[in-house]
Coordinates of C-alpha atoms and ligand atoms in Angstrom, one line a residue:
M1452 CA 13.7 15.7 44.2
P1453 CA 12.2 12.4 45.4
W1454 CA 14.8 10.2 43.7
L1455 CA 17.5 11.8 45.9
H1456 CA 15.6 10.6 48.9
E1457 CA 17.3 7.2 49.3
A1458 CA 20.8 8.7 49.1
W1459 CA 19.7 11.5 51.5
Q1460 CA 18.4 8.9 54.0
S1461 CA 21.6 6.9 53.8
L1462 CA 23.5 10.0 54.6
Q1463 CA 21.2 10.9 57.5
K1464 CA 21.9 7.5 59.0
R1465 CA 25.7 8.1 58.8
L1466 CA 25.2 11.5 60.3
A1467 CA 23.1 10.1 63.2
E1468 CA 25.6 7.4 63.9
N1469 CA 28.4 10.0 63.8
R1470 CA 29.9 8.3 60.8
L1471 CA 29.9 11.2 58.5
P1472 CA 33.1 10.9 56.5
H1473 CA 35.6 13.7 55.9
A1474 CA 35.3 12.9 52.3
L1475 CA 32.3 11.7 50.4
L1476 CA 32.3 10.7 46.7
V1477 CA 28.9 11.2 45.2
T1478 CA 28.5 9.3 41.9
G1479 CA 25.7 9.6 39.4
E1480 CA 24.7 10.0 35.7
R1481 CA 25.1 13.4 34.1
G1482 CA 22.2 15.6 35.1
V1483 CA 20.8 13.4 37.8
G1484 CA 21.2 16.1 40.5
K1485 CA 24.5 15.5 42.1
R1486 CA 25.3 19.1 42.5
M1487 CA 21.8 19.9 44.0
F1488 CA 22.5 17.0 46.4
A1489 CA 25.9 18.4 47.4
D1490 CA 24.5 21.9 47.8
G1491 CA 21.7 20.5 50.0
L1492 CA 24.2 18.6 52.1
A1493 CA 26.5 21.6 52.5
A1494 CA 23.5 23.7 53.7
L1495 CA 22.5 21.0 56.2
L1496 CA 26.0 20.6 57.6
I1497 CA 26.4 24.4 58.0
C1498 CA 23.0 25.1 59.6
E1499 CA 23.0 25.9 63.3
Q1500 CA 19.8 24.1 64.2
P1501 CA 18.6 21.7 61.5
A1502 CA 14.9 21.0 61.5
S1503 CA 13.7 17.4 61.4
D1504 CA 10.6 15.7 60.1
S1505 CA 9.7 12.1 59.8
D1506 CA 9.4 12.2 56.0
N1507 CA 12.6 13.9 55.0
G1508 CA 14.9 13.5 58.1
H1509 CA 17.1 16.5 58.8
Q1510 CA 16.8 19.6 56.7
P1511 CA 18.4 23.0 57.1
C1512 CA 16.2 25.3 59.2
G1513 CA 16.3 28.1 56.6
V1514 CA 16.3 30.9 59.1
C1515 CA 19.5 31.0 61.1
K1516 CA 22.4 33.2 60.1
Q1517 CA 24.2 30.4 58.4
C1518 CA 21.2 29.5 56.3
E1519 CA 20.8 33.1 55.3
L1520 CA 24.3 33.3 54.1
V1521 CA 23.9 30.0 52.3
S1522 CA 20.7 31.1 50.5
A1523 CA 22.4 34.3 49.5
G1524 CA 25.2 32.2 48.0
T1525 CA 27.8 34.0 50.0
H1526 CA 28.7 31.6 52.9
P1527 CA 32.5 31.9 53.3
D1528 CA 32.9 28.4 54.7
I1529 CA 31.4 26.7 51.6
R1530 CA 33.7 26.6 48.6
I1531 CA 33.1 25.1 45.2
Y1532 CA 36.0 23.9 43.0
T1533 CA 35.0 23.4 39.4
P1534 CA 37.0 23.5 36.1
E1535 CA 37.3 27.1 35.0
K1536 CA 38.2 27.8 31.4
S1537 CA 40.1 24.6 30.9
R1538 CA 38.3 21.3 31.2
M1539 CA 40.2 20.2 34.2
I1540 CA 40.5 21.4 37.8
K1541 CA 43.9 22.9 38.1
V1542 CA 46.6 22.3 40.7
D1543 CA 46.3 25.9 41.8
Q1544 CA 42.7 25.4 42.6
V1545 CA 43.5 22.3 44.7
R1546 CA 46.2 24.3 46.5
A1547 CA 43.6 26.9 47.3
L1548 CA 41.4 24.1 48.6
S1549 CA 44.1 22.7 50.7
S1550 CA 44.7 26.0 52.5
F1551 CA 41.0 26.5 52.9
A1552 CA 40.8 23.1 54.5
V1553 CA 43.3 23.9 57.2
S1554 CA 42.1 27.5 57.9
S1555 CA 39.6 28.2 60.6
P1556 CA 35.9 28.5 59.7
Q1557 CA 34.9 32.1 59.3
V1558 CA 31.4 32.1 60.5
G1559 CA 30.3 28.5 60.8
Q1560 CA 31.3 25.4 62.8
R1561 CA 32.9 23.7 59.9
K1562 CA 34.0 24.1 56.3
I1563 CA 32.6 22.4 53.2
A1564 CA 34.5 22.0 50.0
I1565 CA 32.7 20.7 47.0
I1566 CA 34.8 19.4 44.1
D1567 CA 32.6 19.4 41.0
R1568 CA 34.0 17.2 39.5
A1569 CA 36.5 14.7 40.9
D1570 CA 36.8 13.0 37.5
Q1571 CA 38.1 16.3 36.1
L1572 CA 41.2 16.4 38.4
N1573 CA 44.3 15.9 36.3
I1574 CA 47.2 13.8 37.8
N1575 CA 48.9 16.8 39.4
S1576 CA 45.7 18.1 40.9
A1577 CA 44.7 14.7 42.2
N1578 CA 48.1 14.3 43.8
A1579 CA 47.9 17.7 45.4
L1580 CA 44.5 16.7 46.8
L1581 CA 45.8 13.5 48.4
K1582 CA 47.4 15.2 51.3
T1583 CA 44.2 16.9 52.3
L1584 CA 42.3 13.6 52.0
E1585 CA 44.9 11.7 54.0
E1586 CA 45.2 14.1 56.9
P1587 CA 41.9 16.0 57.0
S1588 CA 41.3 18.6 59.7
D1589 CA 38.4 17.8 61.9
D1590 CA 36.2 20.7 60.8
V1591 CA 36.3 20.1 57.1
V1592 CA 34.0 18.0 54.9
L1593 CA 35.0 17.3 51.3
I1594 CA 32.2 16.4 48.8
L1595 CA 33.5 15.1 45.6
L1596 CA 31.2 14.6 42.6
Q1597 CA 31.8 12.1 39.9
E1598 CA 29.9 11.5 36.7
S1599 CA 29.1 7.8 36.1
G1600 CA 31.5 6.2 33.6
R1601 CA 34.2 8.8 34.1
P1602 CA 37.1 7.5 36.1
V1603 CA 38.4 8.9 39.4
L1604 CA 41.9 7.9 40.4
P1605 CA 41.9 4.9 42.8
T1606 CA 44.1 6.8 45.2
I1607 CA 41.3 9.4 45.5
R1608 CA 38.4 6.9 45.5
S1609 CA 39.8 4.7 48.2
R1610 CA 40.0 7.7 50.6
C1611 CA 36.3 8.6 50.3
Q1612 CA 33.1 7.0 51.3
N1613 CA 31.0 6.4 48.3
L1614 CA 27.4 7.3 47.6
L1615 CA 25.5 6.5 44.5
I1616 CA 22.6 8.5 43.2
A1617 CA 20.4 6.4 40.9
I1618 CA 18.5 7.7 37.9
P1619 CA 14.8 7.9 38.7
D1620 CA 12.1 6.0 36.9
G1621 CA 10.4 7.7 33.9
D1622 CA 7.3 8.7 35.8
A1623 CA 9.2 10.3 38.7
A1624 CA 11.5 12.2 36.3
A1625 CA 8.5 13.4 34.3
R1626 CA 6.6 14.6 37.4
W1627 CA 9.5 16.6 38.7
L1628 CA 10.2 18.1 35.3
A1629 CA 6.6 19.1 34.7
A1630 CA 6.6 20.8 38.1
E1631 CA 9.8 22.6 37.5
V1632 CA 8.8 24.0 34.1
M1633 CA 5.6 25.3 35.6
K1634 CA 7.8 27.7 37.6
L1635 CA 9.1 29.3 34.4
D1636 CA 7.4 32.4 32.8
E1637 CA 4.4 31.2 30.9
A1638 CA 5.9 32.3 27.6
D1639 CA 9.0 30.1 28.3
Q1640 CA 7.1 27.0 29.3
P1641 CA 7.8 24.1 26.9
S1642 CA 5.1 21.8 25.7
A1643 CA 4.6 18.4 27.2
E1644 CA 5.9 16.9 24.0
L1645 CA 9.1 18.9 24.2
C1646 CA 9.5 17.8 27.9
G1647 CA 9.1 14.2 26.8
K1648 CA 11.7 14.6 24.1
A1649 CA 14.2 16.3 26.6
L1650 CA 13.7 13.4 29.1
A1651 CA 14.2 10.8 26.4
L1652 CA 17.4 12.4 25.2
S1653 CA 18.7 12.8 28.7
G1654 CA 18.0 9.2 29.5
N1655 CA 15.6 10.4 32.3
A1656 CA 18.2 12.5 34.0
P1657 CA 15.9 15.3 35.3
R1658 CA 18.4 18.1 35.7
L1659 CA 19.9 17.5 32.3
A1660 CA 16.4 17.4 30.7
Y1661 CA 15.7 20.7 32.4
E1662 CA 18.9 22.2 31.1
Y1663 CA 18.0 21.0 27.6
L1664 CA 14.7 22.8 27.8
T1665 CA 16.0 26.0 29.2
S1666 CA 19.0 26.4 26.8
D1667 CA 19.5 26.2 23.0
F1668 CA 20.5 22.6 23.2
L1669 CA 17.4 21.0 21.5
T1670 CA 17.5 23.5 18.6
Q1671 CA 21.3 23.0 18.2
R1672 CA 20.9 19.3 18.4
D1673 CA 18.1 19.2 15.7
Q1674 CA 20.3 21.2 13.4
A1675 CA 23.4 19.0 14.1
L1676 CA 21.3 15.9 13.4
A1677 CA 19.9 17.3 10.2
Q1678 CA 23.3 18.1 8.9
F1679 CA 24.8 14.9 10.1
R1680 CA 22.1 13.1 8.2
Q1681 CA 22.8 15.0 5.0
F1682 CA 26.5 14.4 5.3
M1683 CA 25.9 10.6 5.7
K1684 CA 23.9 10.7 2.4
G1685 CA 26.8 12.5 0.8
Q1686 CA 24.8 15.7 0.4
L1687 CA 27.0 17.9 2.5
T1688 CA 30.7 18.4 2.9
V1689 CA 32.3 17.3 6.2
G1690 CA 33.3 20.9 6.9
E1691 CA 29.6 22.1 6.6
A1692 CA 28.4 19.1 8.6
A1693 CA 30.9 19.9 11.4
K1694 CA 29.7 23.5 11.9
P1695 CA 26.7 23.0 14.2
F1696 CA 28.9 20.6 16.3
K1697 CA 31.6 23.2 16.5
A1698 CA 29.0 25.7 17.6
M1699 CA 27.9 23.7 20.6
G1700 CA 31.5 23.1 21.9
L1701 CA 33.5 19.9 22.3
E1702 CA 31.6 18.5 25.3
G1703 CA 28.2 19.0 23.8
A1704 CA 29.3 17.5 20.4
L1705 CA 30.9 14.5 22.0
W1706 CA 27.8 14.0 24.2
L1707 CA 25.6 13.9 21.0
F1708 CA 27.9 11.5 19.1
E1709 CA 28.2 9.3 22.2
G1710 CA 24.4 9.1 22.5
W1711 CA 24.0 8.1 18.8
A1712 CA 26.9 5.6 19.0
A1713 CA 25.3 4.1 22.2
D1714 CA 22.0 3.9 20.3
L1715 CA 23.6 2.2 17.4
A1716 CA 25.1 -0.3 19.8
R1717 CA 21.6 -0.8 21.4
I1718 CA 20.0 -1.4 18.0
T1719 CA 22.7 -3.9 16.8
A1720 CA 22.1 -5.7 20.1
G1721 CA 18.4 -5.9 19.4
G1722 CA 17.3 -3.0 21.8
S1723 CA 15.6 0.2 21.0
P1724 CA 17.3 3.6 20.7
R1725 CA 16.8 6.6 23.0
D1726 CA 16.9 9.2 20.3
T1727 CA 13.9 8.3 18.2
D1728 CA 14.6 11.1 15.7
A1729 CA 17.8 9.4 14.7
A1730 CA 16.4 5.9 14.9
D1731 CA 15.8 5.5 11.1
M1732 CA 19.3 6.5 10.2
L1733 CA 20.9 4.4 13.0
G1734 CA 18.6 1.4 12.2
Y1735 CA 19.8 1.6 8.6
L1736 CA 23.5 1.6 9.7
A1737 CA 22.8 -1.3 12.1
K1738 CA 21.8 -3.4 9.0
F1739 CA 25.3 -3.1 7.6
N1740 CA 27.5 -3.1 10.7
P1741 CA 28.4 -5.6 13.4
P1742 CA 28.1 -4.3 17.0
W1743 CA 31.8 -3.8 17.4
R1744 CA 31.7 -0.9 14.9
A1745 CA 29.5 1.1 17.3
H1746 CA 32.0 0.4 20.1
Q1747 CA 34.8 1.5 17.8
I1748 CA 33.0 4.9 17.5
L1749 CA 32.5 5.0 21.3
A1750 CA 36.2 4.4 21.7
L1751 CA 37.0 7.3 19.4
I1752 CA 34.7 9.5 21.5
H1753 CA 36.4 8.6 24.7
E1754 CA 39.8 9.3 23.1
A1755 CA 38.6 12.7 22.0
R1756 CA 37.3 13.4 25.5
S1757 CA 40.6 12.6 27.1
A1758 CA 42.4 14.7 24.5
G1759 CA 39.9 17.5 25.5
V1760 CA 42.1 18.1 28.5
Y1761 CA 44.7 19.6 26.1
N1762 CA 42.2 21.9 24.5
V1763 CA 41.8 20.2 21.1
N1764 CA 39.9 21.9 18.4
P1765 CA 36.2 21.0 18.6
E1766 CA 35.8 21.4 14.8
L1767 CA 38.7 18.9 14.0
E1768 CA 37.3 16.4 16.5
A1769 CA 33.8 16.7 14.9
V1770 CA 35.3 16.2 11.4
R1771 CA 37.3 13.2 12.6
L1772 CA 34.1 11.6 14.2
L1773 CA 31.9 12.4 11.2
I1774 CA 34.4 10.6 8.9
A1775 CA 34.4 7.6 11.2
W1776 CA 30.6 7.6 11.1
Q1777 CA 30.6 7.8 7.3
D1778 CA 32.8 4.7 7.2
L1779 CA 29.7 2.8 8.5
M1780 CA 27.8 3.6 5.4
P1781 CA 27.6 0.7 2.9
R1782 CA 30.3 1.3 0.3
K1783 CA 28.2 2.0 -2.8
R1784 CA 26.1 4.7 -0.9
A1785 CA 29.1 6.4 0.5
S1786 CA 30.6 6.9 -2.9
A1787 CA 27.4 7.8 -4.6
Ligands
ZN2927 ZN1 19.8 27.1 59.6

């Protein structure tokens, strides 16, 4: 993934200067490849004899005992902490991390803990993590991942070195995606047109576009958009319109609504939308609404996302947002 190169190089430099931090906070857009980056770094740090070449700097050798365990996904000194059923990383998980951090490595020289993601630590979990961040043992490296735009508590952030992974340009993203889908079975390979659509919808985040292409997301999204459109025209009840959003789960639904609201904000500001399929509807709404109305919808989405911590009902949230969207329709059309 060539766009990770710069971040990788910057890290190599810190490694070479022996400035590798105990805690690294890796920030980037959804689907840009943060987790791949963290996995790659963990593999490098655990390898017994990293190989080095002038193009890529240090890389795991791929053949030592450590590398074998890593590629089998069973290395006991690498642990991943990610939200399980709830949307947040629980305090019990952080306690497990803390005891992992102070235990001796089982087979490697050091231990790596990946927190995927640090913006999904609740207050209690974050507080529990502070002690480990403040008094780290020498043989542990914590890699925290953060999605851009999602806050991480300042007490956590200030104890980490930061590293930003930037979104690649369109060509680089398209090249990577084209090469990745070639690895799929021939029958599963999406068309170039579909790849283009996935990239546009993901805002050029390559991993996210790949996820779109290899899941039901694009189909679900087309259906959600079709019903959303009908609802806005008053041809469908809010309950019916909410169904496809409910089917994709709260996070997926909020992500879609957020994309459309951001597009509406772009159009009202004279820019062009990412989601060209929804462009006509959003363009129509932009004629009747000042920019702050789009930001009002965005605020509602952020509210719903924070409330997501408490396991709100995705259907109710979809209904609430659909009604807010319908308020943007000119009055005579909404009542027609
Ligand atoms: Zn190795």
